[in-house]
């Protein structure tokens, strides 16, 4: 018996039809996989717009977790580490872990939330 780890990725095209937007959640101990496809004839690259690690609700990443590990919902902190690692790349994997982001709330089961946009390499 182990814990169920998952990640969820949502990609939508922006209203101008030019840029794909991505949103991903990775539970603690799993890996967030950011991807930009080819929407135009140029390769699209990642631009992280926000990234937080911690816990801000009692609904995300709760499977198999005791109540005392998901009750602290005021322990989320923003991080620029995802952008530093992933901006300008077509694909990027980053672990949702205390070793990567520090531990904003000891004893709480955390998750990584990332929002990003895919741009043509020279459109920023």
PDB file of C-alpha atoms in Angstrom:
ATOM      1  CA  UNK A   1       0.000   0.000   0.000  1.00  0.00           C
ATOM      2  CA  UNK A   2       1.390   3.335  -1.104  1.00  0.00           C
ATOM      3  CA  UNK A   3       0.092   6.802  -1.543  1.00  0.00           C
ATOM      4  CA  UNK A   4      -1.641   7.827  -4.716  1.00  0.00           C
ATOM      5  CA  UNK A   5       0.223  10.675  -6.386  1.00  0.00           C
ATOM      6  CA  UNK A   6      -1.167  12.437  -9.388  1.00  0.00           C
ATOM      7  CA  UNK A   7      -0.772  15.481 -11.485  1.00  0.00           C
ATOM      8  CA  UNK A   8      -3.388  17.287 -13.487  1.00  0.00           C
ATOM      9  CA  UNK A   9      -2.614  19.341 -16.533  1.00  0.00           C
ATOM     10  CA  UNK A  10      -5.019  21.606 -18.364  1.00  0.00           C
ATOM     11  CA  UNK A  11      -4.131  23.323 -21.610  1.00  0.00           C
ATOM     12  CA  UNK A  12      -6.358  25.846 -23.336  1.00  0.00           C
ATOM     13  CA  UNK A  13      -5.805  28.238 -26.188  1.00  0.00           C
ATOM     14  CA  UNK A  14      -5.884  31.936 -25.316  1.00  0.00           C
ATOM     15  CA  UNK A  15      -8.654  34.166 -26.719  1.00  0.00           C
ATOM     16  CA  UNK A  16      -6.285  35.647 -29.308  1.00  0.00           C
ATOM     17  CA  UNK A  17      -5.712  32.098 -30.586  1.00  0.00           C
ATOM     18  CA  UNK A  18      -1.957  32.534 -30.503  1.00  0.00           C
ATOM     19  CA  UNK A  19      -0.857  31.207 -27.135  1.00  0.00           C
ATOM     20  CA  UNK A  20      -1.605  28.022 -25.269  1.00  0.00           C
ATOM     21  CA  UNK A  21      -2.108  28.375 -21.510  1.00  0.00           C
ATOM     22  CA  UNK A  22      -1.264  25.548 -19.148  1.00  0.00           C
ATOM     23  CA  UNK A  23      -2.148  24.849 -15.545  1.00  0.00           C
ATOM     24  CA  UNK A  24      -0.795  21.914 -13.579  1.00  0.00           C
ATOM     25  CA  UNK A  25      -1.073  20.557 -10.038  1.00  0.00           C
ATOM     26  CA  UNK A  26       1.444  18.019  -8.746  1.00  0.00           C
ATOM     27  CA  UNK A  27       1.026  16.426  -5.318  1.00  0.00           C
ATOM     28  CA  UNK A  28       4.012  16.296  -2.968  1.00  0.00           C
ATOM     29  CA  UNK A  29       6.373  13.535  -4.055  1.00  0.00           C
ATOM     30  CA  UNK A  30       5.278  13.575  -7.705  1.00  0.00           C
ATOM     31  CA  UNK A  31       6.616  15.405 -10.751  1.00  0.00           C
ATOM     32  CA  UNK A  32       5.017  18.317 -12.591  1.00  0.00           C
ATOM     33  CA  UNK A  33       5.440  17.940 -16.350  1.00  0.00           C
ATOM     34  CA  UNK A  34       5.113  21.223 -18.223  1.00  0.00           C
ATOM     35  CA  UNK A  35       4.720  20.897 -21.991  1.00  0.00           C
ATOM     36  CA  UNK A  36       4.311  23.279 -24.885  1.00  0.00           C
ATOM     37  CA  UNK A  37       3.160  21.868 -28.199  1.00  0.00           C
ATOM     38  CA  UNK A  38       3.518  23.321 -31.651  1.00  0.00           C
ATOM     39  CA  UNK A  39       0.626  25.710 -32.157  1.00  0.00           C
ATOM     40  CA  UNK A  40       2.377  27.751 -34.839  1.00  0.00           C
ATOM     41  CA  UNK A  41       5.069  26.733 -37.271  1.00  0.00           C
ATOM     42  CA  UNK A  42       7.644  27.720 -34.614  1.00  0.00           C
ATOM     43  CA  UNK A  43       8.241  25.679 -31.502  1.00  0.00           C
ATOM     44  CA  UNK A  44       6.449  27.053 -28.456  1.00  0.00           C
ATOM     45  CA  UNK A  45       8.339  27.576 -25.203  1.00  0.00           C
ATOM     46  CA  UNK A  46       7.223  27.816 -21.578  1.00  0.00           C
ATOM     47  CA  UNK A  47       6.763  31.087 -19.714  1.00  0.00           C
ATOM     48  CA  UNK A  48       5.703  30.497 -16.088  1.00  0.00           C
ATOM     49  CA  UNK A  49       3.180  33.102 -14.893  1.00  0.00           C
ATOM     50  CA  UNK A  50       2.768  31.780 -11.334  1.00  0.00           C
ATOM     51  CA  UNK A  51       3.948  28.914  -9.159  1.00  0.00           C
ATOM     52  CA  UNK A  52       3.081  28.112  -5.545  1.00  0.00           C
ATOM     53  CA  UNK A  53       4.077  25.249  -3.261  1.00  0.00           C
ATOM     54  CA  UNK A  54       2.250  24.394  -0.059  1.00  0.00           C
ATOM     55  CA  UNK A  55      -1.463  24.051   0.693  1.00  0.00           C
ATOM     56  CA  UNK A  56      -4.271  26.561   0.234  1.00  0.00           C
ATOM     57  CA  UNK A  57      -7.363  24.314   0.338  1.00  0.00           C
ATOM     58  CA  UNK A  58      -8.658  20.998   1.708  1.00  0.00           C
ATOM     59  CA  UNK A  59      -9.722  19.608  -1.680  1.00  0.00           C
ATOM     60  CA  UNK A  60      -6.504  19.274  -3.670  1.00  0.00           C
ATOM     61  CA  UNK A  61      -4.246  16.219  -3.265  1.00  0.00           C
ATOM     62  CA  UNK A  62      -6.160  14.678  -0.363  1.00  0.00           C
ATOM     63  CA  UNK A  63      -6.403  10.996  -1.381  1.00  0.00           C
ATOM     64  CA  UNK A  64      -5.042   8.776   1.384  1.00  0.00           C
ATOM     65  CA  UNK A  65      -3.977  11.689   3.575  1.00  0.00           C
ATOM     66  CA  UNK A  66      -5.036  11.941   7.236  1.00  0.00           C
ATOM     67  CA  UNK A  67      -7.129  14.994   8.133  1.00  0.00           C
ATOM     68  CA  UNK A  68      -4.351  16.523  10.240  1.00  0.00           C
ATOM     69  CA  UNK A  69      -2.060  16.638   7.168  1.00  0.00           C
ATOM     70  CA  UNK A  70      -4.519  18.617   5.035  1.00  0.00           C
ATOM     71  CA  UNK A  71      -6.085  20.954   7.610  1.00  0.00           C
ATOM     72  CA  UNK A  72      -3.459  23.736   7.462  1.00  0.00           C
ATOM     73  CA  UNK A  73      -4.563  25.731   4.421  1.00  0.00           C
ATOM     74  CA  UNK A  74      -2.516  28.841   5.124  1.00  0.00           C
ATOM     75  CA  UNK A  75       0.911  27.580   4.169  1.00  0.00           C
ATOM     76  CA  UNK A  76       1.319  28.218   0.476  1.00  0.00           C
ATOM     77  CA  UNK A  77       4.283  30.210  -0.787  1.00  0.00           C
ATOM     78  CA  UNK A  78       5.070  31.461  -4.248  1.00  0.00           C
ATOM     79  CA  UNK A  79       8.263  30.356  -5.901  1.00  0.00           C
ATOM     80  CA  UNK A  80      10.336  31.581  -8.817  1.00  0.00           C
ATOM     81  CA  UNK A  81      12.245  28.279  -9.013  1.00  0.00           C
ATOM     82  CA  UNK A  82       9.839  26.825 -11.582  1.00  0.00           C
ATOM     83  CA  UNK A  83      10.335  29.797 -13.892  1.00  0.00           C
ATOM     84  CA  UNK A  84      14.098  29.672 -13.413  1.00  0.00           C
ATOM     85  CA  UNK A  85      14.150  26.003 -14.416  1.00  0.00           C
ATOM     86  CA  UNK A  86      11.465  25.964 -17.100  1.00  0.00           C
ATOM     87  CA  UNK A  87      11.177  29.317 -18.876  1.00  0.00           C
ATOM     88  CA  UNK A  88      12.350  29.124 -22.482  1.00  0.00           C
ATOM     89  CA  UNK A  89      12.051  25.322 -22.711  1.00  0.00           C
ATOM     90  CA  UNK A  90       9.499  23.271 -24.645  1.00  0.00           C
ATOM     91  CA  UNK A  91       9.327  20.575 -21.951  1.00  0.00           C
ATOM     92  CA  UNK A  92      10.226  20.717 -18.285  1.00  0.00           C
ATOM     93  CA  UNK A  93       9.855  18.328 -15.341  1.00  0.00           C
ATOM     94  CA  UNK A  94      10.063  19.591 -11.776  1.00  0.00           C
ATOM     95  CA  UNK A  95       9.557  17.651  -8.554  1.00  0.00           C
ATOM     96  CA  UNK A  96       6.960  18.776  -6.025  1.00  0.00           C
ATOM     97  CA  UNK A  97       9.138  18.340  -2.959  1.00  0.00           C
ATOM     98  CA  UNK A  98      10.394  20.043   0.181  1.00  0.00           C
ATOM     99  CA  UNK A  99      13.958  19.572  -1.033  1.00  0.00           C
ATOM    100  CA  UNK A 100      13.154  21.704  -4.090  1.00  0.00           C
ATOM    101  CA  UNK A 101      10.967  24.407  -2.507  1.00  0.00           C
ATOM    102  CA  UNK A 102      11.662  24.242   1.229  1.00  0.00           C
ATOM    103  CA  UNK A 103       9.003  23.238   3.744  1.00  0.00           C
ATOM    104  CA  UNK A 104       6.500  26.058   4.292  1.00  0.00           C
ATOM    105  CA  UNK A 105       4.471  23.982   6.777  1.00  0.00           C
ATOM    106  CA  UNK A 106       5.986  20.971   8.543  1.00  0.00           C
ATOM    107  CA  UNK A 107       3.545  18.083   8.892  1.00  0.00           C
ATOM    108  CA  UNK A 108       1.252  19.270   6.086  1.00  0.00           C
ATOM    109  CA  UNK A 109       0.881  17.360   2.808  1.00  0.00           C
ATOM    110  CA  UNK A 110       1.601  19.881   0.078  1.00  0.00           C
ATOM    111  CA  UNK A 111       1.243  20.349  -3.665  1.00  0.00           C
ATOM    112  CA  UNK A 112       2.744  22.438  -6.436  1.00  0.00           C
ATOM    113  CA  UNK A 113       0.485  24.605  -8.604  1.00  0.00           C
ATOM    114  CA  UNK A 114       1.891  26.109 -11.803  1.00  0.00           C
ATOM    115  CA  UNK A 115       0.292  28.350 -14.414  1.00  0.00           C
ATOM    116  CA  UNK A 116       2.159  29.010 -17.631  1.00  0.00           C
ATOM    117  CA  UNK A 117       1.797  30.272 -21.177  1.00  0.00           C
ATOM    118  CA  UNK A 118       3.380  28.826 -24.302  1.00  0.00           C
ATOM    119  CA  UNK A 119       4.940  31.444 -26.564  1.00  0.00           C
ATOM    120  CA  UNK A 120       6.880  31.347 -29.796  1.00  0.00           C
ATOM    121  CA  UNK A 121      10.559  31.533 -28.882  1.00  0.00           C
ATOM    122  CA  UNK A 122      10.864  35.124 -30.086  1.00  0.00           C
ATOM    123  CA  UNK A 123       7.452  36.533 -29.125  1.00  0.00           C
ATOM    124  CA  UNK A 124       8.289  37.553 -25.527  1.00  0.00           C
TER     125      UNK A 124
END
